[in-house]
Amino acid sequence: MFKELNPDEVTTEWNDSYLFNSREDALEKLEALKKSSEEINETFRPEFERLSGSVLLDYLETEKDFSRSTDVLYIYAYTQFSKNVNDQFFISLLEGSQNLITEHKMASAFATVKLTSLKKEEWDRLFSEEPGLEVYRSYLEATYMRFVEHRPMNEAHAIYLADLENQRMKLETEAISKITNKVTMAGNITLESGEEFQVNSQSYNTLLSTDQSRENRKRCYDKRFYHLVNESDSMASLYSKKARLDDLIARELNYRDSYESSLYDLYLTEDQVDDMSTVFKKRKHVFEDYNEFRRKKLGLEMLRPYDLMLQLTDQPGKNYTYSDALQEVQKSYSGMDSRFNEIFLEMATGKFIDVYPDPEHGKQPGGYCYGLCALKAPALIFMNYNGIISDQKTLTHELGHGINFYLMGNSVDYLYCTGQIYEMEVPSTFNEELFVDYMVENSDKETAVAVLAQHIGEYQNYFTRQPMITEFEYKAHSLCAEKSSENGTVSGAELNVLWTALSKEYRSDSVEYYEEDSAEWTYINHIYLTNNYYTFNYAISKAITLALFKQYREAPEAFNKNYIDYLSAGSIMPPEEKLKKYFGIEINRQLFEDAMDIVELRIQELNELENG
């Protein structure tokens, strides 16, 4: 039975009172957790002097309870901050939550140092003393054992590193506020109709996607293009501070730099990422046929940057209501395991999705999903839904994350409710493929062409722009380090030059870009995250997704069983081992070549659809 969504039951705002009934309750929890952290330190510090298996098990269970509570508090603070980055209460609560995390890292530094320094024979003794530890073996291996060469030297060193991490969290919060309040607020333009139009994070994307007036699109694009250049010095100063901290922390832990540290955390090698970038640069010409299709469809002599987002329909401004979008997304799940639909219905009707944009009142741009595995509850999804085709894709993308989190939270221990970035992005990008296939098969020709064209444009983003951002981060970090050694700070102009030079290596030759250096890097949230080198994970994930989708098309029933098990498994095994176990997939050069082969087939499908 496939229970259909009742549009009258759809909710569009969060109700996170199940997290905390009031702001006061959240403050009380913050204070209680501070005391709990002190108690953990007082209780276990002396016991770790002669560590036994039973003591370690007790410590893990206690830490798990503390982590659950901290997770809920942080999610409450961050999600409400996202709703209004200018709300002083949540700015303060988020800072308090970040400080709590830092202070607890300091308070538990004795355990981190001890557990990362144990030899194999000591681990064997602990496991033999306490059979109950076996359930946590994979967690202990992933969190402590594999970092024996990359650990704090002593407790004082661990405390020092925790303080540096806290500084990075503060810079991330500052960057998000600046992006929301200044960088993406470009000012007003006058449209051809004489109407005054405010260019912000939401209106920019909407106009470039829907306005058939090329002059309006150019005015909007230009307004933001030059505004970003003006903001580049301010963001370069902030980024320079972050880059210095990134590499400092990495070197303190015996890595060459933060890039090596990030790859080690992800269980990836530099060769794998280099193979990915090499394949995507070498085969970027694949997208020339798509760009030629777009040029002809728009009736242009040459594509310009402000022509790349316009939806290829006779009515690009057509609005798809949120309820309609949900219903289309639900239908795309009809071939999946029934649990997909069950989780979807709970999220769509249970006040777990905050839907509409509100930049004028401080709602930050973009979208994300925060899992609530700590409560075994559906995830919280953050959206800025404007009703265009790409918003429907964003919706199903974030629902993919939500389904993944819910399955993990109700299948494995809380400590395993996580995964590496690229594997966590698989369910979201897989959902996109489901949605596109459904729309192509079940829409009129014009809509099918528009959806498939927009999707291929996103392939171009995944396989060119996202790896480029990572390469930009790497070279920007090097530039910041070079400037720092000379007692200087990198300028916005220098980062703009770097961004532009790299973009020329990745971007299409069939688009006439501006001669001036671009400052697009300034508004990319991901480069300011404490989690460095984030975006290339999207490319790896998409390549994995295309391999999975091929298996799904060939044998859906067998695939569904493996896929549910894969999504439910969390981090009970390393990511590549999990991929190989359930799907026989490896992350290597062939995976990326195969992905580009599928892109070529999609472009061929687009041309056949248009001509047929």
CSV table of C-alpha atoms in Angstrom, one decimal, residues 318-508:
chain,number,residue,atom,x,y,z
A,318,LYS,CA,6.0,29.2,-13.6
A,319,ASN,CA,5.5,28.6,-9.9
A,320,TYR,CA,5.2,25.1,-8.5
A,321,THR,CA,3.4,25.2,-5.1
A,322,TYR,CA,5.2,23.5,-2.2
A,323,SER,CA,2.3,20.9,-1.8
A,324,ASP,CA,2.5,20.1,-5.6
A,325,ALA,CA,6.3,19.7,-5.3
A,326,LEU,CA,5.9,17.3,-2.4
A,327,GLN,CA,3.4,15.2,-4.3
A,328,GLU,CA,5.7,14.9,-7.3
A,329,VAL,CA,8.6,14.0,-5.0
A,330,GLN,CA,6.5,11.3,-3.3
A,331,LYS,CA,5.6,9.7,-6.6
A,332,SER,CA,9.3,9.5,-7.5
A,333,TYR,CA,9.7,7.2,-4.5
A,334,SER,CA,7.1,4.7,-5.7
A,335,GLY,CA,9.8,2.1,-6.8
A,336,MET,CA,11.7,2.3,-3.5
A,337,ASP,CA,11.3,0.4,-0.3
A,338,SER,CA,8.1,1.3,1.6
A,339,ARG,CA,10.1,2.9,4.4
A,340,PHE,CA,11.0,5.8,2.1
A,341,ASN,CA,7.3,6.8,1.9
A,342,GLU,CA,6.7,6.3,5.6
A,343,ILE,CA,9.5,8.6,6.6
A,344,PHE,CA,8.6,11.1,3.9
A,345,LEU,CA,5.0,11.4,5.2
A,346,GLU,CA,6.2,11.9,8.7
A,347,MET,CA,8.6,14.7,7.7
A,348,ALA,CA,6.2,16.4,5.3
A,349,THR,CA,3.3,16.6,7.8
A,350,GLY,CA,5.1,16.7,11.2
A,351,LYS,CA,6.6,20.2,11.2
A,352,PHE,CA,10.1,19.0,10.4
A,353,ILE,CA,10.7,21.2,7.3
A,354,ASP,CA,11.1,25.0,7.5
A,355,VAL,CA,10.1,25.9,3.9
A,356,TYR,CA,10.0,29.5,2.8
A,357,PRO,CA,12.7,32.2,2.4
A,358,ASP,CA,12.8,35.3,4.6
A,359,PRO,CA,16.2,37.1,4.0
A,360,GLU,CA,14.7,40.5,5.1
A,361,HIS,CA,14.3,39.0,8.6
A,362,GLY,CA,17.7,37.3,8.8
A,363,LYS,CA,17.0,33.9,7.4
A,364,GLN,CA,20.2,32.6,6.0
A,365,PRO,CA,20.4,31.4,2.4
A,366,GLY,CA,20.7,27.8,1.2
A,367,GLY,CA,19.4,24.5,2.6
A,368,TYR,CA,20.5,21.8,4.9
A,369,CYS,CA,19.4,18.8,6.9
A,370,TYR,CA,20.2,18.2,10.6
A,371,GLY,CA,19.7,14.6,11.8
A,372,LEU,CA,18.0,14.0,15.1
A,373,CYS,CA,19.5,10.5,15.7
A,374,ALA,CA,19.9,11.5,19.4
A,375,LEU,CA,16.1,11.4,19.7
A,376,LYS,CA,15.5,8.7,17.1
A,377,ALA,CA,13.2,11.4,15.5
A,378,PRO,CA,12.9,12.6,11.9
A,379,ALA,CA,15.5,15.2,10.8
A,380,LEU,CA,15.0,18.9,10.6
A,381,ILE,CA,15.2,20.3,7.0
A,382,PHE,CA,16.0,23.9,6.3
A,383,MET,CA,14.8,25.3,2.9
A,384,ASN,CA,14.4,28.5,1.0
A,385,TYR,CA,11.6,27.3,-1.4
A,386,ASN,CA,10.7,29.7,-4.2
A,387,GLY,CA,8.7,27.3,-6.3
A,388,ILE,CA,11.0,26.9,-9.3
A,389,ILE,CA,12.2,23.5,-10.7
A,390,SER,CA,15.5,23.6,-9.0
A,391,ASP,CA,13.7,24.0,-5.6
A,392,GLN,CA,12.0,20.7,-6.1
A,393,LYS,CA,15.3,19.1,-6.6
A,394,THR,CA,16.7,20.7,-3.5
A,395,LEU,CA,13.6,19.5,-1.6
A,396,THR,CA,14.1,15.8,-2.6
A,397,HIS,CA,17.9,16.2,-2.0
A,398,GLU,CA,17.4,17.2,1.6
A,399,LEU,CA,14.7,14.6,2.1
A,400,GLY,CA,17.3,12.0,1.0
A,401,HIS,CA,19.4,13.1,4.0
A,402,GLY,CA,16.4,13.0,6.2
A,403,ILE,CA,15.6,9.4,5.2
A,404,ASN,CA,19.2,8.4,5.8
A,405,PHE,CA,19.3,9.9,9.3
A,406,TYR,CA,16.0,8.4,10.3
A,407,LEU,CA,17.1,4.9,9.2
A,408,MET,CA,20.4,5.2,11.0
A,409,GLY,CA,18.9,6.6,14.1
A,410,ASN,CA,16.5,3.6,14.4
A,411,SER,CA,18.9,0.9,13.3
A,412,VAL,CA,22.3,1.4,14.9
A,413,ASP,CA,23.8,2.7,18.2
A,414,TYR,CA,23.8,6.5,18.4
A,415,LEU,CA,27.7,6.6,18.2
A,416,TYR,CA,27.4,5.0,14.7
A,417,CYS,CA,24.8,7.5,13.4
A,418,THR,CA,27.3,9.3,11.2
A,419,GLY,CA,29.4,8.8,8.1
A,420,GLN,CA,31.9,10.5,5.9
A,421,ILE,CA,30.7,13.4,3.8
A,422,TYR,CA,30.7,11.8,0.4
A,423,GLU,CA,28.7,8.7,1.7
A,424,MET,CA,26.3,10.9,3.5
A,425,GLU,CA,25.6,12.8,0.2
A,426,VAL,CA,24.8,9.6,-1.6
A,427,PRO,CA,21.1,9.3,-0.5
A,428,SER,CA,20.5,13.0,-1.3
A,429,THR,CA,21.9,12.8,-4.9
A,430,PHE,CA,20.3,9.4,-5.5
A,431,ASN,CA,16.9,11.1,-4.7
A,432,GLU,CA,17.7,13.7,-7.4
A,433,GLU,CA,18.1,10.9,-10.0
A,434,LEU,CA,14.8,9.3,-8.9
A,435,PHE,CA,13.0,12.7,-9.2
A,436,VAL,CA,14.5,13.5,-12.7
A,437,ASP,CA,13.6,10.1,-14.1
A,438,TYR,CA,10.1,10.4,-12.7
A,439,MET,CA,9.6,13.8,-14.2
A,440,VAL,CA,11.0,12.9,-17.6
A,441,GLU,CA,8.7,9.9,-17.8
A,442,ASN,CA,5.5,11.5,-16.5
A,443,SER,CA,5.6,15.1,-17.7
A,444,ASP,CA,4.7,16.9,-20.9
A,445,LYS,CA,7.6,17.3,-23.3
A,446,GLU,CA,8.4,20.9,-22.4
A,447,THR,CA,8.6,20.2,-18.7
A,448,ALA,CA,10.6,17.0,-19.2
A,449,VAL,CA,13.1,18.9,-21.4
A,450,ALA,CA,13.4,21.7,-18.8
A,451,VAL,CA,13.9,19.3,-15.9
A,452,LEU,CA,16.5,17.1,-17.7
A,453,ALA,CA,18.3,20.2,-19.0
A,454,GLN,CA,18.5,21.7,-15.5
A,455,HIS,CA,19.7,18.4,-14.1
A,456,ILE,CA,22.5,18.1,-16.7
A,457,GLY,CA,23.5,21.7,-15.7
A,458,GLU,CA,23.8,20.4,-12.2
A,459,TYR,CA,26.1,17.6,-13.4
A,460,GLN,CA,28.3,20.3,-14.7
A,461,ASN,CA,28.2,21.9,-11.3
A,462,TYR,CA,29.0,18.7,-9.5
A,463,PHE,CA,31.8,17.6,-11.8
A,464,THR,CA,33.5,20.9,-12.5
A,465,ARG,CA,32.6,23.6,-10.0
A,466,GLN,CA,32.7,21.5,-6.8
A,467,PRO,CA,36.1,20.0,-7.4
A,468,MET,CA,37.3,23.5,-8.4
A,469,ILE,CA,36.2,24.9,-5.1
A,470,THR,CA,38.3,22.3,-3.3
A,471,GLU,CA,41.3,23.1,-5.5
A,472,PHE,CA,40.7,26.8,-4.7
A,473,GLU,CA,40.7,26.1,-1.0
A,474,TYR,CA,44.0,24.2,-1.2
A,475,LYS,CA,45.7,27.0,-3.2
A,476,ALA,CA,44.1,29.7,-1.1
A,477,HIS,CA,45.4,28.0,2.1
A,478,SER,CA,48.9,28.0,0.6
A,479,LEU,CA,48.6,31.6,-0.4
A,480,CYS,CA,47.4,32.6,3.1
A,481,ALA,CA,50.4,30.7,4.7
A,482,GLU,CA,52.8,32.4,2.3
A,483,LYS,CA,51.4,35.9,3.2
A,484,SER,CA,51.4,35.0,6.9
A,485,SER,CA,55.1,34.1,6.8
A,486,GLU,CA,55.7,37.5,5.4
A,487,ASN,CA,53.7,39.1,8.3
A,488,GLY,CA,51.0,40.0,5.8
A,489,THR,CA,47.4,39.1,5.0
A,490,VAL,CA,46.0,37.9,1.7
A,491,SER,CA,43.9,40.4,-0.1
A,492,GLY,CA,40.5,40.0,-1.8
A,493,ALA,CA,42.1,40.8,-5.2
A,494,GLU,CA,44.6,38.0,-4.8
A,495,LEU,CA,41.9,35.5,-4.0
A,496,ASN,CA,39.8,36.8,-6.9
A,497,VAL,CA,42.8,36.2,-9.3
A,498,LEU,CA,43.2,32.7,-7.9
A,499,TRP,CA,39.5,31.9,-8.3
A,500,THR,CA,39.4,33.2,-11.9
A,501,ALA,CA,42.5,31.3,-13.0
A,502,LEU,CA,41.2,28.0,-11.6
A,503,SER,CA,37.7,28.5,-13.1
A,504,LYS,CA,39.3,28.8,-16.5
A,505,GLU,CA,40.7,25.3,-16.1
A,506,TYR,CA,37.3,23.8,-15.3
A,507,ARG,CA,34.7,25.9,-17.0
A,508,SER,CA,33.3,25.6,-20.5
